[in-house]
PDB file of C-alpha atoms in Angstrom:
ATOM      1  CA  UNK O 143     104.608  78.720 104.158  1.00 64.00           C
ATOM      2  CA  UNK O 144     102.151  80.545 106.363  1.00 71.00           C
ATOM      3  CA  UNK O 145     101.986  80.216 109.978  1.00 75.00           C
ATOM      4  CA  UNK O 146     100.202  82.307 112.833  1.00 78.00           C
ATOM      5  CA  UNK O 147     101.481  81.834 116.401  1.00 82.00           C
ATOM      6  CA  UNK O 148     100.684  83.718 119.348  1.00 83.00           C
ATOM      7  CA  UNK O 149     102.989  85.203 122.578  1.00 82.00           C
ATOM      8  CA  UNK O 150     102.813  86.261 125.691  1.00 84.00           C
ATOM      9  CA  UNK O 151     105.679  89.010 126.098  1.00 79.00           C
ATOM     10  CA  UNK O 152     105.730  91.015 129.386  1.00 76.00           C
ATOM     11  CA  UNK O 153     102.271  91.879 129.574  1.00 76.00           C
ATOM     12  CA  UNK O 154     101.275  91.628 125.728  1.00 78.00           C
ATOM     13  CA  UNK O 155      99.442  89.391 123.517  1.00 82.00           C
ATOM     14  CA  UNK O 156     100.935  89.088 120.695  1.00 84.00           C
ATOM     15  CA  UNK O 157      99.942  87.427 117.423  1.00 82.00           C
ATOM     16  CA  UNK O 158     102.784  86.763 114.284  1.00 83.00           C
ATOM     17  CA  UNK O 159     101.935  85.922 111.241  1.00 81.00           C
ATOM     18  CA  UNK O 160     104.898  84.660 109.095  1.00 80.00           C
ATOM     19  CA  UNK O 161     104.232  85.084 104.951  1.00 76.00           C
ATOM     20  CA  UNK O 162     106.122  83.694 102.342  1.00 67.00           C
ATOM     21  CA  UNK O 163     108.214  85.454 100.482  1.00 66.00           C
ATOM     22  CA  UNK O 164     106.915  87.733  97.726  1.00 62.00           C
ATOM     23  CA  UNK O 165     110.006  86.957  95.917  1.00 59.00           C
ATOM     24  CA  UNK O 166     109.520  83.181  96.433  1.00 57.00           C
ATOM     25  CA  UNK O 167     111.407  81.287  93.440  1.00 51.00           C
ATOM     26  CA  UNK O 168     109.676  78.321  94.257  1.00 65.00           C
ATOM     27  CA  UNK O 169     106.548  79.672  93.183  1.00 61.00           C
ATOM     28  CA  UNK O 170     104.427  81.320  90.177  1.00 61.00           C
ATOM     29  CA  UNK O 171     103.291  84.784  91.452  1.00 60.00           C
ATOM     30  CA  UNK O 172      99.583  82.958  91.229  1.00 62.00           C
ATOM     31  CA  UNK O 173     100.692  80.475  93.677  1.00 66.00           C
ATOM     32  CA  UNK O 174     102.220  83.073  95.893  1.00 65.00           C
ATOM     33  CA  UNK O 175      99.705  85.605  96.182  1.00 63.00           C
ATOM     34  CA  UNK O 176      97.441  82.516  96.655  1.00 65.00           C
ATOM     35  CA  UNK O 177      99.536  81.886  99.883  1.00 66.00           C
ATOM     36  CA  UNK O 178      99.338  85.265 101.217  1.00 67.00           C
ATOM     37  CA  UNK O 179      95.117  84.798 100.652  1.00 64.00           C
ATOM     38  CA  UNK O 180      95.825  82.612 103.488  1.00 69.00           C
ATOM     39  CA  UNK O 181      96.498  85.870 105.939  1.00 70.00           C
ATOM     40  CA  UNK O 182      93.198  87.149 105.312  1.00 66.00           C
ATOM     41  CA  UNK O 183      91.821  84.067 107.589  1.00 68.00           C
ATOM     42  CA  UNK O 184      93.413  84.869 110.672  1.00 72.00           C
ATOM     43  CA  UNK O 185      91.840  86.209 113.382  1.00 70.00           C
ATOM     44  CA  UNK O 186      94.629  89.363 113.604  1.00 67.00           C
ATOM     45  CA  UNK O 187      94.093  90.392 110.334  1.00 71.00           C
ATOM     46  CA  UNK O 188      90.416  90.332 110.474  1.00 70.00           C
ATOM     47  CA  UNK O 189      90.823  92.484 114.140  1.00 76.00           C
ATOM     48  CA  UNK O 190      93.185  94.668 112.677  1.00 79.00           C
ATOM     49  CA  UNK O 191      96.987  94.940 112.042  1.00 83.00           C
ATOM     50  CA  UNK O 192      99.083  96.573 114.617  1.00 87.00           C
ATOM     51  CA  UNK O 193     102.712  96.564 111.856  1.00 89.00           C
ATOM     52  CA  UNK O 194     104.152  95.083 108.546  1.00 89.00           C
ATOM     53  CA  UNK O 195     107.314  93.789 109.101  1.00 91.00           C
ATOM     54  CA  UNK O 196     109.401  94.301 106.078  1.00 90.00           C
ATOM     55  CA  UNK O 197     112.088  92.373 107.181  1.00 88.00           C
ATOM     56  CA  UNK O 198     115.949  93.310 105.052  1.00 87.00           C
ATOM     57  CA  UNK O 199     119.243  93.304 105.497  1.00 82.00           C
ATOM     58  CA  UNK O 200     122.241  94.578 104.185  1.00 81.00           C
ATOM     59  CA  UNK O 201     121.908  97.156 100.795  1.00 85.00           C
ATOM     60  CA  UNK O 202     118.752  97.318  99.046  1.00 90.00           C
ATOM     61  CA  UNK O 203     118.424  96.069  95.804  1.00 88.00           C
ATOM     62  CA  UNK O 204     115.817  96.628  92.904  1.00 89.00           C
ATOM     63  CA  UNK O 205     114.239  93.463  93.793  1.00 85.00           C
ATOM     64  CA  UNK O 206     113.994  94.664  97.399  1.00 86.00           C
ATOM     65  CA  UNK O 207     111.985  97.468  96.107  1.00 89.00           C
ATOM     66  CA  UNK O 208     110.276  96.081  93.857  1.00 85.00           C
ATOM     67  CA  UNK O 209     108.856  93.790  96.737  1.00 83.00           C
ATOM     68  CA  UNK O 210     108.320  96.757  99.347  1.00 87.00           C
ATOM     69  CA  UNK O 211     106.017  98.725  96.813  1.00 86.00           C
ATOM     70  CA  UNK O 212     103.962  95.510  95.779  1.00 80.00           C
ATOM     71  CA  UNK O 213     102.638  95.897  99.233  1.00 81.00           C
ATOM     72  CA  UNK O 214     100.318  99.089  97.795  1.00 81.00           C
ATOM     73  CA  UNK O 215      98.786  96.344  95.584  1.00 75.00           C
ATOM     74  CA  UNK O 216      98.427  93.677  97.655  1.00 74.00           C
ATOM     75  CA  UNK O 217      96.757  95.628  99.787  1.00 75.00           C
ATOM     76  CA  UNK O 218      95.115  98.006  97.650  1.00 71.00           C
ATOM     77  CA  UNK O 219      95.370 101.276  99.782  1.00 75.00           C
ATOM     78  CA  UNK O 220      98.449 103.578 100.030  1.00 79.00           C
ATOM     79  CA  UNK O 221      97.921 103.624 103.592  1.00 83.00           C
ATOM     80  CA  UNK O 222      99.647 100.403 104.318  1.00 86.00           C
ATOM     81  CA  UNK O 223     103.124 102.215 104.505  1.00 90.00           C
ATOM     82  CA  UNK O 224     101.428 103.796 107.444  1.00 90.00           C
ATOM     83  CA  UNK O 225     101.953 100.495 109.145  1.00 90.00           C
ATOM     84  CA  UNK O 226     104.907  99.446 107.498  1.00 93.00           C
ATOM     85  CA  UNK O 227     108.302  98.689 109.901  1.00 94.00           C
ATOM     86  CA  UNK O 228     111.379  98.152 108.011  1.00 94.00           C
ATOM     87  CA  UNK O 229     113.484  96.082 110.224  1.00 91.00           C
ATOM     88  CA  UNK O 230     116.838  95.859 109.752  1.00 90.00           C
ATOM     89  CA  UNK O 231     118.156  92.054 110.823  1.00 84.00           C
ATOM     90  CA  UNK O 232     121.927  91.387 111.733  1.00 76.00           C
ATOM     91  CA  UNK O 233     122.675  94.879 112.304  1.00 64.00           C
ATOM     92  CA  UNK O 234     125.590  93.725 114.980  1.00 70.00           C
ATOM     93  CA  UNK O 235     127.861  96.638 114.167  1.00 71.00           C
ATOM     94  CA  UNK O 236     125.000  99.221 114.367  1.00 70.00           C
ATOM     95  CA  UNK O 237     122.641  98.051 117.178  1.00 74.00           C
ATOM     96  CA  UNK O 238     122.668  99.700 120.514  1.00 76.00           C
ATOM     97  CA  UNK O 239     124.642 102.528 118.362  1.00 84.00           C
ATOM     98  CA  UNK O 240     122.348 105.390 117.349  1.00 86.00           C
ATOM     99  CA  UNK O 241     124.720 107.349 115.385  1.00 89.00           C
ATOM    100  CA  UNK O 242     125.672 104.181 113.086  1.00 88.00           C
ATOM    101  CA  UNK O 243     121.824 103.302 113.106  1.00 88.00           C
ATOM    102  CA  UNK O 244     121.423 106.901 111.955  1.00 90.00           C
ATOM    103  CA  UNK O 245     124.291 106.487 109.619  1.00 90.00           C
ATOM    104  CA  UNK O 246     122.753 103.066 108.689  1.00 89.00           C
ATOM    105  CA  UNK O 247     119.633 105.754 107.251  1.00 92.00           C
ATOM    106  CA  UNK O 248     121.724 107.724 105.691  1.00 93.00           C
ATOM    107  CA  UNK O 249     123.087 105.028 103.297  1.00 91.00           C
ATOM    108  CA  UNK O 250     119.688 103.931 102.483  1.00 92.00           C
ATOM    109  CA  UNK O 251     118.606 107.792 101.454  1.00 94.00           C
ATOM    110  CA  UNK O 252     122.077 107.553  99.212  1.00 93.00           C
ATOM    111  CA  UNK O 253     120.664 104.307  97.555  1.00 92.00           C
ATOM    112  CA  UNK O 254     118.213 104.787  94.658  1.00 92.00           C
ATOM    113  CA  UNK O 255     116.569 102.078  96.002  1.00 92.00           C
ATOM    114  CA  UNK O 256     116.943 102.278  99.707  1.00 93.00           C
ATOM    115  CA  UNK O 257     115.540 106.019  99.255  1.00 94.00           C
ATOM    116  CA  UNK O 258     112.078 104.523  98.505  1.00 93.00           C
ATOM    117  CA  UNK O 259     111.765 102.418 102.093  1.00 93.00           C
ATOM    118  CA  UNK O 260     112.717 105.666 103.783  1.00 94.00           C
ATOM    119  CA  UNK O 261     110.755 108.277 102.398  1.00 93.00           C
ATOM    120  CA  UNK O 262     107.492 105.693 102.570  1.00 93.00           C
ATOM    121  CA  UNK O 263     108.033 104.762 106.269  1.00 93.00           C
ATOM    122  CA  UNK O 264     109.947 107.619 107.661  1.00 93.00           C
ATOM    123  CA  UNK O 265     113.727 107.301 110.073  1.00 92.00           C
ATOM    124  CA  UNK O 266     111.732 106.512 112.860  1.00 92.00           C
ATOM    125  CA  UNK O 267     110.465 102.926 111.598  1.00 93.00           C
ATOM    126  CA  UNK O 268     113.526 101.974 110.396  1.00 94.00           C
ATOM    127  CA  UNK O 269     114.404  99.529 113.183  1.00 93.00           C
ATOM    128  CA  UNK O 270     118.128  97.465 113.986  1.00 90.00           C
ATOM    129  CA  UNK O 271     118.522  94.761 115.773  1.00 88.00           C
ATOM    130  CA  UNK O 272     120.938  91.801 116.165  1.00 85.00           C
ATOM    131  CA  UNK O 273     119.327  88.512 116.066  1.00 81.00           C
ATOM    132  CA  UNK O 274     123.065  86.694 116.674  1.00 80.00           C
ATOM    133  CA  UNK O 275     122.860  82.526 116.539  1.00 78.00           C
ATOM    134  CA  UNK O 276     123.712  80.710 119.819  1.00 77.00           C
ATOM    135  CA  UNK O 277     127.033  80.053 119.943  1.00 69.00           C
ATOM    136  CA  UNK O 278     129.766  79.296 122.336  1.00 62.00           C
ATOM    137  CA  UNK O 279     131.613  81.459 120.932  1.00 64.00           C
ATOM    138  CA  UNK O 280     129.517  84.501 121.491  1.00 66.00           C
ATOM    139  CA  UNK O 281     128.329  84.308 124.974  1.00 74.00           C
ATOM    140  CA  UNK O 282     126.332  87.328 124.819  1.00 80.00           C
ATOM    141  CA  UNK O 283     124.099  86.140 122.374  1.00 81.00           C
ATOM    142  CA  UNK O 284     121.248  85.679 124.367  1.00 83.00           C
ATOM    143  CA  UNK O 285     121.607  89.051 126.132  1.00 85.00           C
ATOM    144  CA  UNK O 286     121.916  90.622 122.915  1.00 85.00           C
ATOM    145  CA  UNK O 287     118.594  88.741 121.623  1.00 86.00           C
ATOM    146  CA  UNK O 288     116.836  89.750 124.780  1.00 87.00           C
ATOM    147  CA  UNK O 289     117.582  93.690 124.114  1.00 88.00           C
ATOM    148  CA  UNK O 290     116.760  93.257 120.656  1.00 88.00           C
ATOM    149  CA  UNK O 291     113.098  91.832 122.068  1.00 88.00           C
ATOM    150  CA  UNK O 292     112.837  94.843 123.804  1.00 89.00           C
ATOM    151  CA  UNK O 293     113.796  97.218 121.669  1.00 90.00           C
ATOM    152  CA  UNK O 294     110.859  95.638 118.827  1.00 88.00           C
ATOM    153  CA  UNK O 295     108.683  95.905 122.033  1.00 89.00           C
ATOM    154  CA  UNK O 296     109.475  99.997 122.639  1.00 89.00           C
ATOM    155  CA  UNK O 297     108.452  99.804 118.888  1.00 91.00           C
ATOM    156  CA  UNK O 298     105.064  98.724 118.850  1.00 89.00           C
ATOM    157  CA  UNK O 299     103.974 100.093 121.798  1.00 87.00           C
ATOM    158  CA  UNK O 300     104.540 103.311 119.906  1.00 88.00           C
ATOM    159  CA  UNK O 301     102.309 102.006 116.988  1.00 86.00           C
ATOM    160  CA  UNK O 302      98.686 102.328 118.861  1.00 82.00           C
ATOM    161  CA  UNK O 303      96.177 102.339 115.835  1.00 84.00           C
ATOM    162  CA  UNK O 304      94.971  99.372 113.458  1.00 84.00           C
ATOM    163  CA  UNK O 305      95.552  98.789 110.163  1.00 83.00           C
ATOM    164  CA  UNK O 306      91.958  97.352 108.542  1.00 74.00           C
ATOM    165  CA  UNK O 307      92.229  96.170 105.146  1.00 65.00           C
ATOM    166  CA  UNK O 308      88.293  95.247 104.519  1.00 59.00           C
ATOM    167  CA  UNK O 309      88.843  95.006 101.040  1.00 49.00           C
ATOM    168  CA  UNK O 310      92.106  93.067 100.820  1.00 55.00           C
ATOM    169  CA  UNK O 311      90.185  89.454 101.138  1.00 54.00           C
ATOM    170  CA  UNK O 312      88.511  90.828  97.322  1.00 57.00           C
ATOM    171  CA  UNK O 313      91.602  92.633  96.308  1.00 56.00           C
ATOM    172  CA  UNK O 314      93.731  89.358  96.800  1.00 56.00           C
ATOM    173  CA  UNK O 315      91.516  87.607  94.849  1.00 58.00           C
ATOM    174  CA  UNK O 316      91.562  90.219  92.082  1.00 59.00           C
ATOM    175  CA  UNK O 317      95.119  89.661  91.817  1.00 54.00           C
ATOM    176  CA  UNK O 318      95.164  86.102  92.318  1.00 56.00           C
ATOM    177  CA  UNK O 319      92.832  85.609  89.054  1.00 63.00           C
ATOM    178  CA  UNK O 320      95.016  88.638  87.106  1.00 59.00           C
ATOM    179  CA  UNK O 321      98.629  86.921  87.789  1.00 54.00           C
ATOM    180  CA  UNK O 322      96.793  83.641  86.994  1.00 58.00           C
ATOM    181  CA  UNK O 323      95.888  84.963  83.505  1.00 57.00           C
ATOM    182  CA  UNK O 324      99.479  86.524  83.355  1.00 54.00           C
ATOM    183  CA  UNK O 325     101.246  83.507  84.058  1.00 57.00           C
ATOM    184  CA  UNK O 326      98.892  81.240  81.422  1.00 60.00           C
ATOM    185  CA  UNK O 327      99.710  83.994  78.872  1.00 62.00           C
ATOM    186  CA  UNK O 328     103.060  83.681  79.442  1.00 64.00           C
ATOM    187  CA  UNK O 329     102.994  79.972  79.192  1.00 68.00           C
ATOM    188  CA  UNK O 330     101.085  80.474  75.860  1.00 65.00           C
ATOM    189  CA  UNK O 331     103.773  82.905  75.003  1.00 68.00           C
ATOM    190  CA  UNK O 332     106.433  80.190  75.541  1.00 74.00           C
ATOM    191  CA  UNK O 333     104.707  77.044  73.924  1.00 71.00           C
ATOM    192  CA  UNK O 334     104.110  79.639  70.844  1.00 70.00           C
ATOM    193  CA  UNK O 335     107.373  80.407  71.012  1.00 75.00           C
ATOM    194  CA  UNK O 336     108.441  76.694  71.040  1.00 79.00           C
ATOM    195  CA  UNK O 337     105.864  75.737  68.176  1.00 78.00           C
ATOM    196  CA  UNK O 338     107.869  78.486  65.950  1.00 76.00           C
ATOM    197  CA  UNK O 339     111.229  77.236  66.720  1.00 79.00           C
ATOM    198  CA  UNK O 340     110.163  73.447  66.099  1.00 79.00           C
ATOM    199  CA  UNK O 341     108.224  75.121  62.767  1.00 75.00           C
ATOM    200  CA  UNK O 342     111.584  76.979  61.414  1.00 77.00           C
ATOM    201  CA  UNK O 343     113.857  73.589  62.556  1.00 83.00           C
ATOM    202  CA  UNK O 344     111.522  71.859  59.983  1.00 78.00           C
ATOM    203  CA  UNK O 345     111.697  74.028  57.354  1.00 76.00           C
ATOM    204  CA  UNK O 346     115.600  74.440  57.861  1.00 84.00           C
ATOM    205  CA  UNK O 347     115.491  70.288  57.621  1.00 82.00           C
ATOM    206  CA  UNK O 348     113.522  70.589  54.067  1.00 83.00           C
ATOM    207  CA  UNK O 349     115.366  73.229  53.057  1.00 83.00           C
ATOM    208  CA  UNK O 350     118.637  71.361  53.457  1.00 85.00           C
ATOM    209  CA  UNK O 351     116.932  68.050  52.005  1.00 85.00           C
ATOM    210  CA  UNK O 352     115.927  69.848  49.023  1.00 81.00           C
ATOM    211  CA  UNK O 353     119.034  71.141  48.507  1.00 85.00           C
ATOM    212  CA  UNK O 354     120.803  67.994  48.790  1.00 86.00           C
ATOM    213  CA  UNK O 355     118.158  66.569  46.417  1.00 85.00           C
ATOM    214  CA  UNK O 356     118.838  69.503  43.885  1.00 84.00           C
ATOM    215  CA  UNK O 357     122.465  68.581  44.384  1.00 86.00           C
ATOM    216  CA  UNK O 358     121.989  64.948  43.459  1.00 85.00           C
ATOM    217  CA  UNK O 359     119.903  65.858  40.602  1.00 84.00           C
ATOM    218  CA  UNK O 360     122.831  68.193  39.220  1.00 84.00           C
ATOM    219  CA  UNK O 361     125.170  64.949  39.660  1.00 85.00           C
ATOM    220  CA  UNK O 362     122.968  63.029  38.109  1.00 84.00           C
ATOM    221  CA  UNK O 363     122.648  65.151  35.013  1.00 83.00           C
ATOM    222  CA  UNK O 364     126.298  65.783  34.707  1.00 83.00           C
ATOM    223  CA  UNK O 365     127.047  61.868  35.295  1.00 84.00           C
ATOM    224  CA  UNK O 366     124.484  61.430  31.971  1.00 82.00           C
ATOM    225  CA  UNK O 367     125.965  63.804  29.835  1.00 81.00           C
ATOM    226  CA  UNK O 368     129.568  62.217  30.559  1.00 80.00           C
ATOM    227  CA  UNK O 369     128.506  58.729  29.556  1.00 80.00           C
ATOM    228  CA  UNK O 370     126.968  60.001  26.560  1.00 79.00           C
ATOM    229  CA  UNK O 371     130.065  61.994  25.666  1.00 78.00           C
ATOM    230  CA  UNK O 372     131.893  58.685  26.323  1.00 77.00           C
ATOM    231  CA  UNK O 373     129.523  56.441  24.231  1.00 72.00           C
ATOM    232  CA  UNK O 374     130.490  59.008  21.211  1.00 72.00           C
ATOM    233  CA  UNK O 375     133.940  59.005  21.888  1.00 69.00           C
ATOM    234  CA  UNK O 376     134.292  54.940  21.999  1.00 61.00           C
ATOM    235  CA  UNK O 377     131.894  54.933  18.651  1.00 55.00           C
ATOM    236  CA  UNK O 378     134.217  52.818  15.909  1.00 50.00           C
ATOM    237  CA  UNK O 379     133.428  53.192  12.242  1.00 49.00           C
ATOM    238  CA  UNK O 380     134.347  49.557  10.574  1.00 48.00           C
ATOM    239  CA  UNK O 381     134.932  49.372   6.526  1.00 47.00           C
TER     240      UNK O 381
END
């Protein structure tokens, strides 16, 4: 789920670190942010991180938001958005373009949510590129890959300083222990939840029993009063 690798691009050294998702469905939010504890271990983050890839495509949704400002707390400094690169994947119609990249901004400042990535990283790290699959029907894919490399690579060699979390090793763990407590509170939640259902299903089941009882009892009653009224009726007086 996490995974460091290291390149050799013209005359860089380069070293990726691939997270999970934040958004993970797989996962509790303990397990996740557990994951991400993992970056703190590499040697990158502990030198210093050149960008944040916060990699989206198409419109931005609440969810993508909601992701892009969790960064601030996993983190803990505002300053990450300093180092933050929204990269824009499959942009085919817009890349090489810059007045539909440009336009490709503007729809994001006219979406409540998009808005948010925009004003916190600013037009110029907002980055397209076209990462088409290799097909034989697209025989440019691998030229179009190449000048998407190179346009990420015009990027970052724009991006000269570091960022240097030294308190996100303690702050993950901080957050680690708090969505642990959230997520056993809202398992308590749940099994209280259940216990109360399972309570009210047996009182519902008494409830009915008792009734039925109080039913039979009626019956019963009214069964006894009729053979009595019988036994008077069939009485014979003999002379």
């Amino acid at each position: 789920d996490i995974d460091s690798r290291e390149f050799i691009i013209d005359r860089y050294k380069l070293e990726i670190i691939d997270t999970i998702g934040l958004k993970d469905t797989r996962f509790g939010t303990d397990v996740v942010l557990k994951k991400l504890e993992k970056v703190t271990t590499f040697r990158a983050f502990r030198r210093g991180i050149n960008q944040i890839f916060f990699v989206t495509n198409g419109r931005i949704t609440k969810d993508d938001e909601e992701v892009f400002r969790s960064l601030e707390e996993i983190f803990g400094e505002k300053s990450v958005y300093d180092y933050v690169t929204v990269l824009r994947t499959g942009a085919d119609r817009q890349f090489g373009r810059p007045e539909r990249e440009q336009s490709d901004i503007d729809s994001l400042l006219r979406n409540q949510h998009g808005r948010v990535l925009v004003e916190k990283v600013g037009r110029e790290r907002i980055v397209h590129i076209s990462n088409p699959q290799p097909e034989g029907s697209n025989p440019t894919w691998l030229e179009t890959r190449q000048k998407s490399r190179k346009v990420l690579m015009d990027h970052l060699e724009k991006c000269n300083s570091l960022f240097l979390p030294e308190a996100s090793k303690k702050h993950f763990q901080l957050l680690v222990d708090h969505a642990k407590g959230s997520d056993e509170e809202n398992k308590l939640r749940r099994d209280l939840h259940e216990t109360r259902r399972e309570r009210d299903q047996a009182l519902e089941d008494i409830q009915r029993k008792n009734r039925a009882l109080e039913e039979a009892s009626r019956r019963n009653l009214e069964l006894r009063q009729e053979i009595e009224q019988l036994k008077k009726d069939s009485t014979c007086v003999i002379l």
